Amino acid sequence: MTTIFLKNARIVDGTATEPSDPMGIVIEDGMIRDIGPDVTADTDMVLDLAGLTVMPGLIDCHVHVIATTADLGANAALPSALVAARSSVLMRNMLMRGFTTVRDLGGADRGLQLAVEEGAFLGPRLVICGKALSQTGGHTDYRGPYDNRDVGWYAQSLGAMGRICDGVPEVQRAAREEIKNGAQFVKAMADGGVSSPSDPVGYLVFSVEELRAMVEIAKGFGTYATGHLYTDEAIVRALDCGFECIEHGNLISDATIARVAREGIPVVPTNITYDILASSGARFGLPAESVAKIADVREAGLERLEKMHDAGVLMGYGSDLLGGMQSEQSGEFTLRGRYLPADAVIRSATVDAARVLRMEGQIGTIAPGAHADIIAVEGNPLRDLSLLTQQGAHMPLIMKGGTVVKKTAALR
């Protein structure tokens, strides 16, 4: 049994506007056993965190760990072994930014998840949907005009973000197969997107019957369906079919904001990706036709943040970056901080993110019974969200599941 004691921990998790009083935290076999101002423990490993801010490990609710280049068509054609090797580097960098759990929205499989769990790859805890469900001519169909080659191989390519399924029977089979293969929820490309060639934003790709079929399969397996969604029409359509989470949501209307707040539907905005794609997408391999779509959703997404916050919508932290742009993963903190209070921004990557992932009490919190995912930050992020950026430069301690993955010499 391994026991670690953290003392003088002033905690920030987004549920208050000031850090807590100094606390003692007892960690036992990777879990938090006890916490409180008078808690102590007799152990050889004691870390004094005086002068630092202590936070739960951060959670990114929308990543693509297999997106090793912004040209996702090219990425899908890469050898799976090469994608896995590059993915291991992307995941390690995520962890070193303080993200101890990430939710992959298309591509990561049970193999990558096991590689992290077994310690072969150093990375965050992975929550996966397997391949996103798409359709001919939809988001993640990267063939473009005049190319009608069969894309059945997408389902077996680690570098492919999604798989193609047309018609209710194919949708049912694909959803069942992804869950059989380890998917923890179902993700559908239920609107057009930026990174693929033949699906304009607002393109109502799946039929209502297909959307309902995947929701039925997900619920039958005890989980939920989430959708890549931009326009209000597509969002309403998905909600009517039983979808229980919205990815992006840039063009959501005021009326639908009120609806999702009332019904408790989470939204995962991913605004940093549009900022970076607009400035650097072409340099990182995003095709020109994709770059041209960015303006359709960029400014609206930022304006909707305040509306959703004011309405009380549950929002998770999401980055959705591709290839070399993934180094900007933490930029969503400062971007949201221009529109929202710092505590709300932090909460989106801690307790609220845990709710989005349906892992309340397990992650995103420093409390008895939770995984010992803990980071220490120099300074107070409630006053300066940029302390959570710069590739973890201001994080002298990063701990995942009770294992110290980063500790600077300054800690004693």
PDB file of N, CA and C in Angstrom, residues 66 72-73 75-78 80 83 106-111 128-135 140-143 149-166 170-171 173-183:
ATOM      1  N   ILE A  66      -5.576  10.919 -32.095  1.00  0.00           N
ATOM      2  CA  ILE A  66      -5.006  10.287 -33.288  1.00  0.00           C
ATOM      3  C   ILE A  66      -4.810  11.289 -34.418  1.00  0.00           C
ATOM      4  N   LEU A  72      -6.826  15.522 -42.284  1.00  0.00           N
ATOM      5  CA  LEU A  72      -7.357  14.286 -41.708  1.00  0.00           C
ATOM      6  C   LEU A  72      -7.532  13.185 -42.741  1.00  0.00           C
ATOM      7  N   GLY A  73      -7.688  13.548 -44.013  1.00  0.00           N
ATOM      8  CA  GLY A  73      -7.712  12.531 -45.046  1.00  0.00           C
ATOM      9  C   GLY A  73      -6.375  11.831 -45.145  1.00  0.00           C
ATOM     10  N   ASN A  75      -4.172  11.736 -42.758  1.00  0.00           N
ATOM     11  CA  ASN A  75      -3.972  11.052 -41.478  1.00  0.00           C
ATOM     12  C   ASN A  75      -4.610   9.661 -41.495  1.00  0.00           C
ATOM     13  N   ALA A  76      -5.798   9.570 -42.084  1.00  0.00           N
ATOM     14  CA  ALA A  76      -6.502   8.286 -42.140  1.00  0.00           C
ATOM     15  C   ALA A  76      -5.731   7.252 -42.936  1.00  0.00           C
ATOM     16  N   ALA A  77      -4.913   7.693 -43.889  1.00  0.00           N
ATOM     17  CA  ALA A  77      -4.182   6.773 -44.745  1.00  0.00           C
ATOM     18  C   ALA A  77      -2.823   6.366 -44.175  1.00  0.00           C
ATOM     19  N   LEU A  78      -2.427   6.936 -43.047  1.00  0.00           N
ATOM     20  CA  LEU A  78      -1.137   6.592 -42.453  1.00  0.00           C
ATOM     21  C   LEU A  78      -1.169   5.194 -41.847  1.00  0.00           C
ATOM     22  N   SER A  80      -1.199   2.453 -39.121  1.00  0.00           N
ATOM     23  CA  SER A  80      -1.709   2.559 -37.750  1.00  0.00           C
ATOM     24  C   SER A  80      -0.582   2.586 -36.725  1.00  0.00           C
ATOM     25  N   VAL A  83       0.656   6.109 -36.532  1.00  0.00           N
ATOM     26  CA  VAL A  83      -0.323   6.942 -35.826  1.00  0.00           C
ATOM     27  C   VAL A  83      -0.228   6.708 -34.323  1.00  0.00           C
ATOM     28  N   GLY A 106     -13.379  10.827 -31.467  1.00  0.00           N
ATOM     29  CA  GLY A 106     -13.328  10.154 -32.752  1.00  0.00           C
ATOM     30  C   GLY A 106     -11.933   9.709 -33.114  1.00  0.00           C
ATOM     31  N   GLY A 107     -11.701   8.389 -33.060  1.00  0.00           N
ATOM     32  CA  GLY A 107     -10.434   7.839 -33.507  1.00  0.00           C
ATOM     33  C   GLY A 107      -9.766   6.928 -32.513  1.00  0.00           C
ATOM     34  N   ALA A 108      -9.575   7.387 -31.282  1.00  0.00           N
ATOM     35  CA  ALA A 108      -8.868   6.574 -30.287  1.00  0.00           C
ATOM     36  C   ALA A 108      -9.621   5.279 -30.034  1.00  0.00           C
ATOM     37  N   ASP A 109      -8.879   4.179 -29.920  1.00  0.00           N
ATOM     38  CA  ASP A 109      -9.519   2.881 -29.722  1.00  0.00           C
ATOM     39  C   ASP A 109      -9.114   2.271 -28.386  1.00  0.00           C
ATOM     40  N   ARG A 110      -9.628   1.089 -28.131  1.00  0.00           N
ATOM     41  CA  ARG A 110      -9.339   0.400 -26.870  1.00  0.00           C
ATOM     42  C   ARG A 110      -7.848   0.090 -26.742  1.00  0.00           C
ATOM     43  N   GLY A 111      -7.166  -0.114 -27.873  1.00  0.00           N
ATOM     44  CA  GLY A 111      -5.733  -0.374 -27.827  1.00  0.00           C
ATOM     45  C   GLY A 111      -4.962   0.787 -27.235  1.00  0.00           C
ATOM     46  N   ILE A 128     -13.398   7.145 -24.449  1.00  0.00           N
ATOM     47  CA  ILE A 128     -13.428   7.038 -25.910  1.00  0.00           C
ATOM     48  C   ILE A 128     -14.814   6.715 -26.463  1.00  0.00           C
ATOM     49  N   CYS A 129     -15.023   7.147 -27.728  1.00  0.00           N
ATOM     50  CA  CYS A 129     -16.220   6.761 -28.482  1.00  0.00           C
ATOM     51  C   CYS A 129     -15.864   5.854 -29.646  1.00  0.00           C
ATOM     52  N   GLY A 130     -14.576   5.485 -29.772  1.00  0.00           N
ATOM     53  CA  GLY A 130     -14.160   4.737 -30.941  1.00  0.00           C
ATOM     54  C   GLY A 130     -14.256   5.621 -32.171  1.00  0.00           C
ATOM     55  N   LYS A 131     -14.716   5.072 -33.281  1.00  0.00           N
ATOM     56  CA  LYS A 131     -14.898   5.869 -34.489  1.00  0.00           C
ATOM     57  C   LYS A 131     -16.200   6.659 -34.392  1.00  0.00           C
ATOM     58  N   ALA A 132     -16.145   7.924 -34.782  1.00  0.00           N
ATOM     59  CA  ALA A 132     -17.380   8.686 -34.919  1.00  0.00           C
ATOM     60  C   ALA A 132     -18.180   8.122 -36.087  1.00  0.00           C
ATOM     61  N   LEU A 133     -19.493   8.175 -35.971  1.00  0.00           N
ATOM     62  CA  LEU A 133     -20.365   7.684 -37.035  1.00  0.00           C
ATOM     63  C   LEU A 133     -20.636   8.816 -38.019  1.00  0.00           C
ATOM     64  N   SER A 134     -20.292   8.587 -39.268  1.00  0.00           N
ATOM     65  CA  SER A 134     -20.507   9.570 -40.322  1.00  0.00           C
ATOM     66  C   SER A 134     -21.218   8.881 -41.475  1.00  0.00           C
ATOM     67  N   GLN A 135     -21.346   9.580 -42.590  1.00  0.00           N
ATOM     68  CA  GLN A 135     -22.102   9.049 -43.718  1.00  0.00           C
ATOM     69  C   GLN A 135     -21.487   9.539 -45.019  1.00  0.00           C
ATOM     70  N   THR A 140     -15.985  13.735 -41.975  1.00  0.00           N
ATOM     71  CA  THR A 140     -15.030  12.614 -41.933  1.00  0.00           C
ATOM     72  C   THR A 140     -15.087  11.724 -43.168  1.00  0.00           C
ATOM     73  N   ASP A 141     -15.891  12.082 -44.186  1.00  0.00           N
ATOM     74  CA  ASP A 141     -15.719  11.460 -45.500  1.00  0.00           C
ATOM     75  C   ASP A 141     -14.769  12.385 -46.270  1.00  0.00           C
ATOM     76  N   TYR A 142     -13.508  11.968 -46.390  1.00  0.00           N
ATOM     77  CA  TYR A 142     -12.469  12.854 -46.913  1.00  0.00           C
ATOM     78  C   TYR A 142     -12.187  12.654 -48.394  1.00  0.00           C
ATOM     79  N   ARG A 143     -13.050  11.937 -49.108  1.00  0.00           N
ATOM     80  CA  ARG A 143     -12.769  11.627 -50.502  1.00  0.00           C
ATOM     81  C   ARG A 143     -12.957  12.828 -51.426  1.00  0.00           C
ATOM     82  N   ARG A 149     -14.149   5.778 -54.256  1.00  0.00           N
ATOM     83  CA  ARG A 149     -13.548   4.544 -53.743  1.00  0.00           C
ATOM     84  C   ARG A 149     -14.234   4.112 -52.460  1.00  0.00           C
ATOM     85  N   ASP A 150     -14.247   2.816 -52.221  1.00  0.00           N
ATOM     86  CA  ASP A 150     -14.858   2.288 -51.011  1.00  0.00           C
ATOM     87  C   ASP A 150     -14.083   2.763 -49.779  1.00  0.00           C
ATOM     88  N   VAL A 151     -14.818   3.131 -48.725  1.00  0.00           N
ATOM     89  CA  VAL A 151     -14.157   3.598 -47.499  1.00  0.00           C
ATOM     90  C   VAL A 151     -14.424   2.651 -46.333  1.00  0.00           C
ATOM     91  N   GLY A 152     -14.709   1.399 -46.632  1.00  0.00           N
ATOM     92  CA  GLY A 152     -14.898   0.431 -45.561  1.00  0.00           C
ATOM     93  C   GLY A 152     -13.678   0.285 -44.676  1.00  0.00           C
ATOM     94  N   TRP A 153     -12.503   0.597 -45.230  1.00  0.00           N
ATOM     95  CA  TRP A 153     -11.260   0.475 -44.458  1.00  0.00           C
ATOM     96  C   TRP A 153     -11.133   1.514 -43.348  1.00  0.00           C
ATOM     97  N   TYR A 154     -11.936   2.589 -43.397  1.00  0.00           N
ATOM     98  CA  TYR A 154     -11.878   3.592 -42.320  1.00  0.00           C
ATOM     99  C   TYR A 154     -12.052   2.960 -40.937  1.00  0.00           C
ATOM    100  N   ALA A 155     -12.954   1.992 -40.860  1.00  0.00           N
ATOM    101  CA  ALA A 155     -13.269   1.402 -39.551  1.00  0.00           C
ATOM    102  C   ALA A 155     -12.074   0.695 -38.932  1.00  0.00           C
ATOM    103  N   GLN A 156     -11.097   0.281 -39.761  1.00  0.00           N
ATOM    104  CA  GLN A 156      -9.938  -0.446 -39.264  1.00  0.00           C
ATOM    105  C   GLN A 156      -8.666   0.407 -39.217  1.00  0.00           C
ATOM    106  N   SER A 157      -8.743   1.646 -39.651  1.00  0.00           N
ATOM    107  CA  SER A 157      -7.570   2.513 -39.678  1.00  0.00           C
ATOM    108  C   SER A 157      -7.529   3.376 -38.416  1.00  0.00           C
ATOM    109  N   LEU A 158      -6.482   3.242 -37.632  1.00  0.00           N
ATOM    110  CA  LEU A 158      -6.390   4.028 -36.397  1.00  0.00           C
ATOM    111  C   LEU A 158      -6.402   5.512 -36.694  1.00  0.00           C
ATOM    112  N   GLY A 159      -5.853   5.923 -37.847  1.00  0.00           N
ATOM    113  CA  GLY A 159      -5.781   7.338 -38.168  1.00  0.00           C
ATOM    114  C   GLY A 159      -7.065   7.947 -38.670  1.00  0.00           C
ATOM    115  N   ALA A 160      -8.095   7.125 -38.895  1.00  0.00           N
ATOM    116  CA  ALA A 160      -9.385   7.650 -39.355  1.00  0.00           C
ATOM    117  C   ALA A 160     -10.220   8.075 -38.153  1.00  0.00           C
ATOM    118  N   MET A 161     -10.739   9.286 -38.213  1.00  0.00           N
ATOM    119  CA  MET A 161     -11.535   9.804 -37.105  1.00  0.00           C
ATOM    120  C   MET A 161     -12.920   9.157 -37.048  1.00  0.00           C
ATOM    121  N   GLY A 162     -13.461   8.807 -38.221  1.00  0.00           N
ATOM    122  CA  GLY A 162     -14.816   8.258 -38.253  1.00  0.00           C
ATOM    123  C   GLY A 162     -14.932   7.093 -39.199  1.00  0.00           C
ATOM    124  N   ARG A 163     -16.134   6.552 -39.285  1.00  0.00           N
ATOM    125  CA  ARG A 163     -16.458   5.478 -40.218  1.00  0.00           C
ATOM    126  C   ARG A 163     -17.769   5.836 -40.904  1.00  0.00           C
ATOM    127  N   ILE A 164     -17.969   5.325 -42.115  1.00  0.00           N
ATOM    128  CA  ILE A 164     -19.143   5.666 -42.908  1.00  0.00           C
ATOM    129  C   ILE A 164     -20.219   4.608 -42.721  1.00  0.00           C
ATOM    130  N   CYS A 165     -21.446   5.050 -42.438  1.00  0.00           N
ATOM    131  CA  CYS A 165     -22.583   4.135 -42.326  1.00  0.00           C
ATOM    132  C   CYS A 165     -23.824   4.841 -42.867  1.00  0.00           C
ATOM    133  N   ASP A 166     -24.471   4.221 -43.835  1.00  0.00           N
ATOM    134  CA  ASP A 166     -25.649   4.800 -44.500  1.00  0.00           C
ATOM    135  C   ASP A 166     -26.848   3.892 -44.300  1.00  0.00           C
ATOM    136  N   GLU A 170     -27.102  -0.143 -41.262  1.00  0.00           N
ATOM    137  CA  GLU A 170     -25.665   0.120 -41.152  1.00  0.00           C
ATOM    138  C   GLU A 170     -25.344   0.932 -39.902  1.00  0.00           C
ATOM    139  N   VAL A 171     -26.188   1.900 -39.612  1.00  0.00           N
ATOM    140  CA  VAL A 171     -25.990   2.707 -38.401  1.00  0.00           C
ATOM    141  C   VAL A 171     -26.080   1.829 -37.164  1.00  0.00           C
ATOM    142  N   ARG A 173     -25.518  -1.407 -36.907  1.00  0.00           N
ATOM    143  CA  ARG A 173     -24.347  -2.275 -36.845  1.00  0.00           C
ATOM    144  C   ARG A 173     -23.108  -1.499 -36.386  1.00  0.00           C
ATOM    145  N   ALA A 174     -22.905  -0.309 -36.963  1.00  0.00           N
ATOM    146  CA  ALA A 174     -21.720   0.476 -36.618  1.00  0.00           C
ATOM    147  C   ALA A 174     -21.726   0.879 -35.151  1.00  0.00           C
ATOM    148  N   ALA A 175     -22.876   1.327 -34.648  1.00  0.00           N
ATOM    149  CA  ALA A 175     -22.962   1.718 -33.237  1.00  0.00           C
ATOM    150  C   ALA A 175     -22.700   0.528 -32.327  1.00  0.00           C
ATOM    151  N   ARG A 176     -23.314  -0.601 -32.649  1.00  0.00           N
ATOM    152  CA  ARG A 176     -23.090  -1.805 -31.834  1.00  0.00           C
ATOM    153  C   ARG A 176     -21.628  -2.231 -31.877  1.00  0.00           C
ATOM    154  N   GLU A 177     -21.031  -2.153 -33.063  1.00  0.00           N
ATOM    155  CA  GLU A 177     -19.648  -2.601 -33.215  1.00  0.00           C
ATOM    156  C   GLU A 177     -18.694  -1.712 -32.426  1.00  0.00           C
ATOM    157  N   GLU A 178     -18.907  -0.397 -32.474  1.00  0.00           N
ATOM    158  CA  GLU A 178     -18.035   0.502 -31.722  1.00  0.00           C
ATOM    159  C   GLU A 178     -18.149   0.247 -30.220  1.00  0.00           C
ATOM    160  N   ILE A 179     -19.362   0.038 -29.740  1.00  0.00           N
ATOM    161  CA  ILE A 179     -19.533  -0.241 -28.303  1.00  0.00           C
ATOM    162  C   ILE A 179     -18.904  -1.587 -27.951  1.00  0.00           C
ATOM    163  N   LYS A 180     -19.087  -2.573 -28.797  1.00  0.00           N
ATOM    164  CA  LYS A 180     -18.445  -3.881 -28.573  1.00  0.00           C
ATOM    165  C   LYS A 180     -16.928  -3.724 -28.486  1.00  0.00           C
ATOM    166  N   ASN A 181     -16.397  -2.832 -29.294  1.00  0.00           N
ATOM    167  CA  ASN A 181     -14.951  -2.628 -29.355  1.00  0.00           C
ATOM    168  C   ASN A 181     -14.413  -1.755 -28.230  1.00  0.00           C
ATOM    169  N   GLY A 182     -15.286  -1.299 -27.333  1.00  0.00           N
ATOM    170  CA  GLY A 182     -14.818  -0.547 -26.175  1.00  0.00           C
ATOM    171  C   GLY A 182     -15.294   0.885 -26.075  1.00  0.00           C
ATOM    172  N   ALA A 183     -16.085   1.351 -27.057  1.00  0.00           N
ATOM    173  CA  ALA A 183     -16.587   2.723 -26.979  1.00  0.00           C
ATOM    174  C   ALA A 183     -17.445   2.900 -25.728  1.00  0.00           C
TER     175      ALA A 183
END
